[in-house]
CSV table of C-alpha atoms and ligand atoms in Angstrom, one decimal:
chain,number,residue,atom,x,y,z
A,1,UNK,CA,-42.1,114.1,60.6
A,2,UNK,CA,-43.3,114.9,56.8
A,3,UNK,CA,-44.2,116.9,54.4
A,4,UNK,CA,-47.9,115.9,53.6
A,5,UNK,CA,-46.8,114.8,50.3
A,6,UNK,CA,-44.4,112.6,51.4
A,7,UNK,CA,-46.5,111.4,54.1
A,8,UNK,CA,-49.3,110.3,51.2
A,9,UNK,CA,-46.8,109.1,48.7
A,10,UNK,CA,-45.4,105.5,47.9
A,11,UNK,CA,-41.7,105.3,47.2
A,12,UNK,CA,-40.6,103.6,44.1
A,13,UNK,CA,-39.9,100.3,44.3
A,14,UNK,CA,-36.7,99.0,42.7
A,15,UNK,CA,-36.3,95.6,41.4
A,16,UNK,CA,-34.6,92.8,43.6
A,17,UNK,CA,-30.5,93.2,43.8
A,18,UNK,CA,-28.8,89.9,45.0
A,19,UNK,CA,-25.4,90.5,45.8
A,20,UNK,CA,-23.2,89.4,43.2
A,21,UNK,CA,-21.9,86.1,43.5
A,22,UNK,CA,-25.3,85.0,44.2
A,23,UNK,CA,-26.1,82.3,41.9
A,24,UNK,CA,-29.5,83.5,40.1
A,25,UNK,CA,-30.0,84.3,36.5
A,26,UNK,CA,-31.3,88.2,36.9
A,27,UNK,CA,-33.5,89.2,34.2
A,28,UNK,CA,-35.5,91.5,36.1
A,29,UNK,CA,-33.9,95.2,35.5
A,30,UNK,CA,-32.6,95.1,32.4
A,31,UNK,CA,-29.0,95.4,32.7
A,32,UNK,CA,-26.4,94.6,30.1
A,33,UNK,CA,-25.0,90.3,30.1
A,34,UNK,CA,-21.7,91.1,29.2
A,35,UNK,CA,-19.1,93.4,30.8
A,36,UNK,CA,-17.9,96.9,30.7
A,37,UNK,CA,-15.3,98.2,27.7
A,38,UNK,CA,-12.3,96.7,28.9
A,39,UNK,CA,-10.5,99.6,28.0
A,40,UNK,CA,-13.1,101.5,30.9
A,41,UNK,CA,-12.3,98.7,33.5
A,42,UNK,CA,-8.7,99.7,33.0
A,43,UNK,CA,-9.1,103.1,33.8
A,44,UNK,CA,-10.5,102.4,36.7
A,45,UNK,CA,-7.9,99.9,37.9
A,46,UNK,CA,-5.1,102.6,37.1
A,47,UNK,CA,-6.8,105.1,38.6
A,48,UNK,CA,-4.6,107.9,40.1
A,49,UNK,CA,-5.8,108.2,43.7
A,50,UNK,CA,-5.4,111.8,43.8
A,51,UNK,CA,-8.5,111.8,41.8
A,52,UNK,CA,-10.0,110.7,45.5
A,53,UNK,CA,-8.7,113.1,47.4
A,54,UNK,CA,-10.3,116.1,45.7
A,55,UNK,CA,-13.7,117.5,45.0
A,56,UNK,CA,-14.9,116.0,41.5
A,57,UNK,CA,-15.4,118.6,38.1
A,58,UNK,CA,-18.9,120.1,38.9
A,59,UNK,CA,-19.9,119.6,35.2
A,60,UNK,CA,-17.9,116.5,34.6
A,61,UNK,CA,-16.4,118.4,31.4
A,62,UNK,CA,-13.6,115.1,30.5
A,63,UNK,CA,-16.9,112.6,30.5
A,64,UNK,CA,-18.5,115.7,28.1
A,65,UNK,CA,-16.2,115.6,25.8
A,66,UNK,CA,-16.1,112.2,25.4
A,67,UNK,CA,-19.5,112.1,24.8
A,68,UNK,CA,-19.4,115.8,22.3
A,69,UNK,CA,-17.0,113.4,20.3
A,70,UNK,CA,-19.1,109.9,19.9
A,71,UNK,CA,-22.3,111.8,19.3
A,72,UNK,CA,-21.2,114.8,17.5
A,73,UNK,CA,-22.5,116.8,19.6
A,74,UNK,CA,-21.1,120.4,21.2
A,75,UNK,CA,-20.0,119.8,24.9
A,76,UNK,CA,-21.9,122.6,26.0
A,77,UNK,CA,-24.9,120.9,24.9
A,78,UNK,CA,-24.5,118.3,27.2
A,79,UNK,CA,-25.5,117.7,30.8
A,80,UNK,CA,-24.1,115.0,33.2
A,81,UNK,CA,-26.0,112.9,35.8
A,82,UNK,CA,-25.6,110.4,38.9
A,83,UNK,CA,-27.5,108.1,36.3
A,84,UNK,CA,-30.1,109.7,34.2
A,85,UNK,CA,-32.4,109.0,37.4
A,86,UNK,CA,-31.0,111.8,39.0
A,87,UNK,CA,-31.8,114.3,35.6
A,88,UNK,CA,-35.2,113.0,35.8
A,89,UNK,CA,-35.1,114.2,39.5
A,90,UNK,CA,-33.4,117.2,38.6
A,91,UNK,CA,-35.8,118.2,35.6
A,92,UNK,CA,-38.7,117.6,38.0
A,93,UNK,CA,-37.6,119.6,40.5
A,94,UNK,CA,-36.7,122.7,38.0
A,95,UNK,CA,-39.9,122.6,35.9
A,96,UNK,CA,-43.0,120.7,38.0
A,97,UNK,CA,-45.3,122.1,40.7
A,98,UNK,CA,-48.6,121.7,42.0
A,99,UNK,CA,-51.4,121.8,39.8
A,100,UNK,CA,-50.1,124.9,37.5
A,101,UNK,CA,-47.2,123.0,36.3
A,102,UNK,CA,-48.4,119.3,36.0
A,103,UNK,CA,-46.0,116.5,34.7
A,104,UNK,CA,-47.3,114.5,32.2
A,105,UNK,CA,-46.7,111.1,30.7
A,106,UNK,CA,-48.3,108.2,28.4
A,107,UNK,CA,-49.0,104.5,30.3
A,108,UNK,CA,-47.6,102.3,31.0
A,109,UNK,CA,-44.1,103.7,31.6
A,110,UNK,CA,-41.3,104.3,33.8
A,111,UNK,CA,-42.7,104.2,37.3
A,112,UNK,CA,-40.0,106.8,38.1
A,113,UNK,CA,-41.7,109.6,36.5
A,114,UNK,CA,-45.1,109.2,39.2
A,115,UNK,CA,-42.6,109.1,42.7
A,116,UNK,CA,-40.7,112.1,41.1
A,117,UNK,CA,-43.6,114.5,40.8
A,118,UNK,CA,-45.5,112.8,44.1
A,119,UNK,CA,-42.6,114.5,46.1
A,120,UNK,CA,-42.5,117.3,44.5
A,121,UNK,CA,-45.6,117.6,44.7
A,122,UNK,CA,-46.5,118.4,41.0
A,123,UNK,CA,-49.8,116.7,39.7
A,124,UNK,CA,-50.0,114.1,37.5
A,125,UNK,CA,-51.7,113.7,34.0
A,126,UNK,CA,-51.4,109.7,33.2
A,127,UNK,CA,-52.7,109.2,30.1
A,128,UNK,CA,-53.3,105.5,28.6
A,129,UNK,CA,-51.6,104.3,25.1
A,130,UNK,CA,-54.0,102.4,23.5
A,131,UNK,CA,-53.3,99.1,22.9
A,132,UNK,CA,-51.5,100.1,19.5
A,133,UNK,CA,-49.5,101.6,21.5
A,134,UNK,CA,-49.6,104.8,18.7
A,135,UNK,CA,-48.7,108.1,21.1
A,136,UNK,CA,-52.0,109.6,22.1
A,137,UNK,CA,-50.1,113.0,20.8
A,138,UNK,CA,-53.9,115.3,21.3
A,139,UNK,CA,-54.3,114.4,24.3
A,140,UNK,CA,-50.7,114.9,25.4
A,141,UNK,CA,-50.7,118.4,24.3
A,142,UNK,CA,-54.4,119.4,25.9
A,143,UNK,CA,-52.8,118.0,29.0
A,144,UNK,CA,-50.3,121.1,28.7
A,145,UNK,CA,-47.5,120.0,31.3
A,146,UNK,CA,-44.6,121.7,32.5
A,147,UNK,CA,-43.0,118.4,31.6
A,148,UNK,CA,-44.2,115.8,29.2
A,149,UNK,CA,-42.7,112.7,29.2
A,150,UNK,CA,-41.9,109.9,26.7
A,151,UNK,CA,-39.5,106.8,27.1
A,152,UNK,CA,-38.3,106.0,23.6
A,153,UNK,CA,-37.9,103.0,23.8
A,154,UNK,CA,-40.2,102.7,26.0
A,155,UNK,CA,-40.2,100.1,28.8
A,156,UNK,CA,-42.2,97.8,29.6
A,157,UNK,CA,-43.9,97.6,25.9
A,158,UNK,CA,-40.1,98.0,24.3
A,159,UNK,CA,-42.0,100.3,21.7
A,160,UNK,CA,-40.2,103.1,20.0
A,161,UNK,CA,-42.0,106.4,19.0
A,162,UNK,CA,-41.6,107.3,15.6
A,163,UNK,CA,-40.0,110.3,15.2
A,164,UNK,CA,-42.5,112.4,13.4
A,165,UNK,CA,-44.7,112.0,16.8
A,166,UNK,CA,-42.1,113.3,18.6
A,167,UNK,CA,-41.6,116.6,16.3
A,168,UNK,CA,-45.2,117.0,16.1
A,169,UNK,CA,-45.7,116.6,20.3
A,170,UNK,CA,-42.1,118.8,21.0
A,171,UNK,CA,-43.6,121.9,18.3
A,172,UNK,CA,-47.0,121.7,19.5
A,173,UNK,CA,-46.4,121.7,23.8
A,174,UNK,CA,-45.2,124.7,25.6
A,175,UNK,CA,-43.7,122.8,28.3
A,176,UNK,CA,-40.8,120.7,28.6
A,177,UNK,CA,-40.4,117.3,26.2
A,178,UNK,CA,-38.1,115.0,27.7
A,179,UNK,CA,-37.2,111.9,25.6
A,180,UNK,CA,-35.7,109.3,27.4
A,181,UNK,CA,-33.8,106.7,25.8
A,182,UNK,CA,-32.4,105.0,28.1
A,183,UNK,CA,-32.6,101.9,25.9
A,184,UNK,CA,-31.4,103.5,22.6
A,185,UNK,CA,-28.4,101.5,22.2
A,186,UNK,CA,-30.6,98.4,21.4
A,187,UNK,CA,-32.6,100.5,19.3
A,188,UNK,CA,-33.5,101.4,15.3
A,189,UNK,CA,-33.6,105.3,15.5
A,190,UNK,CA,-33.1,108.1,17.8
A,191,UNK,CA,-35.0,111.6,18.5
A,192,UNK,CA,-31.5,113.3,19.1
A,193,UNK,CA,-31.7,115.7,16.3
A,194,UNK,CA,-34.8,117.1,17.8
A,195,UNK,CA,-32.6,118.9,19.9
A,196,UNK,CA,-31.4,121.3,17.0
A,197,UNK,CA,-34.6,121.9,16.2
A,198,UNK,CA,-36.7,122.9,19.6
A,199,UNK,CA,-35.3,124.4,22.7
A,200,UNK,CA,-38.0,122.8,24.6
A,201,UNK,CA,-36.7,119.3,23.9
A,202,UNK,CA,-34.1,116.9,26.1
A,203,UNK,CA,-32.6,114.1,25.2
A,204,UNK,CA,-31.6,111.6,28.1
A,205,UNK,CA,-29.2,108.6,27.6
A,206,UNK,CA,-27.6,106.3,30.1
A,207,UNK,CA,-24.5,104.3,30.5
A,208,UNK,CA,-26.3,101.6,32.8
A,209,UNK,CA,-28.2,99.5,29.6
A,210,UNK,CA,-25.9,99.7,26.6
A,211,UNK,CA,-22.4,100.0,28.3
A,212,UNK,CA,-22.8,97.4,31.3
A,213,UNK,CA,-22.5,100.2,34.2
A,214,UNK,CA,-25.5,100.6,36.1
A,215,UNK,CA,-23.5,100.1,39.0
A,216,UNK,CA,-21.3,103.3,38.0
A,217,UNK,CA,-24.3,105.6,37.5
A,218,UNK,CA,-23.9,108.1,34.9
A,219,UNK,CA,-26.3,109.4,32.7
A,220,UNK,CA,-26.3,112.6,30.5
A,221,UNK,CA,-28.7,114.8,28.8
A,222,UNK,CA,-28.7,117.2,26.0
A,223,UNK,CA,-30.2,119.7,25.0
A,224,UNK,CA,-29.7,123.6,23.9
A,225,UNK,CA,-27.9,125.4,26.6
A,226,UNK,CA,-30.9,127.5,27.4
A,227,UNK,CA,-32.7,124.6,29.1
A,228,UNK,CA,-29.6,123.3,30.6
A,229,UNK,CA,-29.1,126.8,32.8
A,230,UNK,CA,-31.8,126.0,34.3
A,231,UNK,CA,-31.5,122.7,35.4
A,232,UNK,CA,-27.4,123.7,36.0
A,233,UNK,CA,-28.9,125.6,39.0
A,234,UNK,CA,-30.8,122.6,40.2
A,235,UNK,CA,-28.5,119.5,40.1
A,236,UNK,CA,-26.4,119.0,43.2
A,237,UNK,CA,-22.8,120.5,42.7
A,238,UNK,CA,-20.7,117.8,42.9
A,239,UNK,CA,-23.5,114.7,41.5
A,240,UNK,CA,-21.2,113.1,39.6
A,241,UNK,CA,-18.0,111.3,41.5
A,242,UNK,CA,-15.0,111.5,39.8
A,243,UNK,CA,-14.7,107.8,39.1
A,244,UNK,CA,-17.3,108.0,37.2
A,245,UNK,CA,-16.4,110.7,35.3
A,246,UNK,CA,-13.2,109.2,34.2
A,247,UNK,CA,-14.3,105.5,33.3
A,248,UNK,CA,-17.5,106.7,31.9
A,249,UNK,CA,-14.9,108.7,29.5
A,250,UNK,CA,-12.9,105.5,28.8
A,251,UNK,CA,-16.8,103.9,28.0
A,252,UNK,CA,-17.9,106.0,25.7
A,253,UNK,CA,-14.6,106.3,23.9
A,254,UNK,CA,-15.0,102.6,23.0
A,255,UNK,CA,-18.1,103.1,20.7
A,256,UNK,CA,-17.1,99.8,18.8
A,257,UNK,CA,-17.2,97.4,22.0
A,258,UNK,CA,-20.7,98.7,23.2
A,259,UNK,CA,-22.0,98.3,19.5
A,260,UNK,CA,-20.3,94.6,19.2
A,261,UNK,CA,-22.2,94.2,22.8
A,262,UNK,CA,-25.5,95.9,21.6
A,263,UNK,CA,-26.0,93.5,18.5
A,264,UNK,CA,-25.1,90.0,20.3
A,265,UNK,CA,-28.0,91.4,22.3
A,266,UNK,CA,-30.5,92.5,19.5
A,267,UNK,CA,-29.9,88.7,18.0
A,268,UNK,CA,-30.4,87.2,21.4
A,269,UNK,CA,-33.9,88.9,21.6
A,270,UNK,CA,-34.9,88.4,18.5
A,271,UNK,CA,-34.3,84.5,19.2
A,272,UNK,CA,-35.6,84.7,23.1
A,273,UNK,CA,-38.8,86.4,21.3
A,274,UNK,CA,-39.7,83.5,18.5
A,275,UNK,CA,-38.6,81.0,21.2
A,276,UNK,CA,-41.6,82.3,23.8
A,277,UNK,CA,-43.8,82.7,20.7
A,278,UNK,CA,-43.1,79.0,20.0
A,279,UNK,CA,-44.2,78.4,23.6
A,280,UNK,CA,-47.7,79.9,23.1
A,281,UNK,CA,-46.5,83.5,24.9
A,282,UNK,CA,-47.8,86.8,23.2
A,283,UNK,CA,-44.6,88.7,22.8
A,284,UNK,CA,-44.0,92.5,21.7
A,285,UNK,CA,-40.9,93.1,18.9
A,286,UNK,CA,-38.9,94.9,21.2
A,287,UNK,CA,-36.3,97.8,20.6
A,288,UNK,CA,-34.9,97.7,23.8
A,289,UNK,CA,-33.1,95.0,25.9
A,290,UNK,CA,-36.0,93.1,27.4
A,291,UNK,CA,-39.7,91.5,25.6
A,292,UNK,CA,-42.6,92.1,27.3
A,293,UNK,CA,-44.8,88.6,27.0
A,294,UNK,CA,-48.3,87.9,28.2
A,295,UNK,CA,-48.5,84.1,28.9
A,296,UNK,CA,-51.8,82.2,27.6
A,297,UNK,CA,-53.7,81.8,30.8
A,298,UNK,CA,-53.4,84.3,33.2
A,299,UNK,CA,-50.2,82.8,35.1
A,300,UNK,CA,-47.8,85.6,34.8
A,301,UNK,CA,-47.6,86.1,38.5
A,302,UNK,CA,-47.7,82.6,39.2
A,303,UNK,CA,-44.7,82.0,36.5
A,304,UNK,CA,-42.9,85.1,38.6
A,305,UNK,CA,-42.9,83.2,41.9
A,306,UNK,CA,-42.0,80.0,40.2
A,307,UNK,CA,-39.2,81.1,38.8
A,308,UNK,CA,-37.5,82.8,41.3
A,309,UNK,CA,-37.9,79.5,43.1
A,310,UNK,CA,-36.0,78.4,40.6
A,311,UNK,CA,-33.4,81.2,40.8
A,312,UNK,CA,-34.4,83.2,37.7
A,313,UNK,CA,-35.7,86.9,38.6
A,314,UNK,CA,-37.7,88.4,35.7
A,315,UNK,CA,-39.5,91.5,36.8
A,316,UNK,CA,-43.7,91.6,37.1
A,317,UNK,CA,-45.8,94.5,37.2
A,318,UNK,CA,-48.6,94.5,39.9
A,319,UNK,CA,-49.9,97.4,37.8
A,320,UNK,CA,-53.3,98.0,35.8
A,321,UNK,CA,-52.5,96.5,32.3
A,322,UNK,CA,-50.0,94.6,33.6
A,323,UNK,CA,-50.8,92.0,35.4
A,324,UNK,CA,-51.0,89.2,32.7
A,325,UNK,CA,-47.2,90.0,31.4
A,326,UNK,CA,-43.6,89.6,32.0
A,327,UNK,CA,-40.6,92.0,31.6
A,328,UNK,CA,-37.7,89.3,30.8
A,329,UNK,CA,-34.7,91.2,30.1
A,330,UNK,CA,-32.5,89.7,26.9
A,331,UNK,CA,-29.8,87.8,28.6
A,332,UNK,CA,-26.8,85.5,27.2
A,333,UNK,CA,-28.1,82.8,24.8
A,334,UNK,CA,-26.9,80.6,27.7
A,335,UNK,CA,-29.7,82.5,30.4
A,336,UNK,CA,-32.3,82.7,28.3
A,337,UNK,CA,-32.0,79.3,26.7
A,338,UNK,CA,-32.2,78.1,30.6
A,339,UNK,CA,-34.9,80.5,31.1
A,340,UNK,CA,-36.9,78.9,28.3
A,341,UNK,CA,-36.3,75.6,30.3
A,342,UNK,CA,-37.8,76.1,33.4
A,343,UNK,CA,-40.9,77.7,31.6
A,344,UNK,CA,-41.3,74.3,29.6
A,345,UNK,CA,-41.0,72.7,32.7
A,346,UNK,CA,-43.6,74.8,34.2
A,347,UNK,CA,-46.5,75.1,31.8
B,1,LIG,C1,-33.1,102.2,33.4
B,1,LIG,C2,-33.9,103.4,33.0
B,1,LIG,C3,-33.5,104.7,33.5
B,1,LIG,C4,-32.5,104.9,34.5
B,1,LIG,O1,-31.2,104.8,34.2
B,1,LIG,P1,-30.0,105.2,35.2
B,1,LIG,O2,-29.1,105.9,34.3
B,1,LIG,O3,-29.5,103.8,35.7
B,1,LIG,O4,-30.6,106.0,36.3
B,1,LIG,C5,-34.2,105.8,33.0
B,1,LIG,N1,-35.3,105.7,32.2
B,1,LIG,C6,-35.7,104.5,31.8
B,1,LIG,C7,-36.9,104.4,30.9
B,1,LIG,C8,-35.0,103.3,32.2
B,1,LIG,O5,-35.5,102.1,31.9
């Protein structure tokens, strides 16, 4: 019934959703402890339900200018998505094919970026960060993609790429740099102002990490309007609901909640991360919502099972480089003081 590409491809796998009400501790995909703004929950409880009954604004232009007025940025720079998932998807399908138009990334990395260009199908470049993690920037370039990718933060190592890199990588590649930074919010610096400088260069952000709506999905991108044509004629028309559009608004209007939300969760990792030192773990300083930590013995996947046993989801990797580590997303001081626990109680 397939395409051959389809046929040979594995699908991404997402990690585990109970339903809510469930009673686990879920630090396994990185989403926010604390609620939305409540000023964004009230939108949606007011919501007029006319807004239902009609097709929603194609380019989401109310969200836009919410965002044109938090980051200073013109509203025609700006691109809106059903989560910044569905821009990846979007960028892949506009820019990637076969093997004249590869996709290219650094590893390890959002697993997203592989199933994307596996359906395309575009081909894949992959190539390793050394252990430094420093961005292998020559070999990015002579892999000359259509699209080169680069979480910043990145996830799982919760490494950021200094900026320099980024400007050196973006003037140097005739393709496509996307920079996702999905975790920004929880981050020291951003590569936003690249924009201004290089046509070639998107920014993505998401409201599922540093505003506490994953479930909403809405992401954005920006970048100079040239590059957004493009990828205007790819996106779906309506991809963005008109819920969405309206409470993501409300979101990002509330700059100073997220940013009150955003540091309880930088000082909760920066505990969570001497507290796993203390217990003998190799952790990463992180700039994004979750540590990566390598136990002592080889255990990780054993201290997986265990602990969702336990009720506490934290997400393993059964990936090369991986497979000795944890992703434990920061939680409340209260989840990952319990987390802490059970690993005591464990080793
Ligand atoms: C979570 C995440 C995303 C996806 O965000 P959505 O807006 O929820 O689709 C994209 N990139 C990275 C690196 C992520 O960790």
């Amino acid at each position: 019934m397939f395409r051959p590409a389809i046929a040979a491809m594995t699908g991404y796998t997402p990690g585990e959703q109970p339903k809510p009400g469930t009673p686990i501790i879920k630090l396994n995909t990185n989403e926010n402890p604390y609620p939305p703004s409540p000023k964004a929950v009230e939108v949606l409880r007011t919501l007029d339900i006319e807004w239902l009954r009609r097709y929603p604004d194609p380019y989401a232009r109310e969200f836009c200018n919410a965002v044109s007025e938090a980051l200073k940025v013109p509203s025609d720079w700006i691109i809106v998505g059903n989560g910044s998932d569905d821009l990846l998807n979007t960028l892949v399908r506009a820019c990637a094919e076969g093997s004249d138009r590869k996709v290219v990334y650094p590893m390890p990395t959002y697993v997203l970026y592989r199933t994307l260009s596996a359906m395309q199908p575009a081909e894949v470049v992959e190539i390793p960060y050394p252990e430094d993690f420093q961005l292998p920037i020559d070999k990015l370039i002579a892999a000359n993609g259509a699209i080169t990718f680069i979480a910043s933060p990145n996830s799982p190592s919760g490494h950021c790429v200094p900026l320099t890199d980024l400007r050196q990588l973006a003037s140097q590649l005739a393709g496509v740099l996307v920079i996702d930074e999905a975790y920004i919010d929880f981050a020291e610096y951003s590569a936003l102002s690249l924009v201004q400088e290089f046509e070639n260069v998107i920014v993505l952000r998401t409201l599922s990490k540093g505003y506490s709506l994953a479930g909403l999905r809405l992401g954005f991108g920006i970048a100079n309007p040239k590059l957004l044509a493009g990828l205007f004629k790819v996106k779906d028309s309506y991809n963005v609901d008109a819920i969405a559009t309206l409470v993501g608004a409300a979101a990002m209007r509330d700059q100073q909640y997220k940013n009150t939300c955003a540091e309880k969760v930088k000082a909760s990792r920066a505990k969570l991360t001497i507290d796993l030192r203390k217990l003998g773990f190799t952790v990463r300083d992180s700039q994004g919502n979750f540590v990566l930590a390598t136990p002592t013995t080889s255990q990780a996947e054993y201290l997986y099972q265990s602990l969702k046993q336990r009720g506490i989801l934290v997400r393993y990797f059964n990936q090369p480089g991986l497979t000795d580590k944890l992703r434990i997303t920061v939680g409340n001081d209260e989840q990952n003081q319990l987390l802490l626990t059970n690993l005591i109680d464990l080793s």
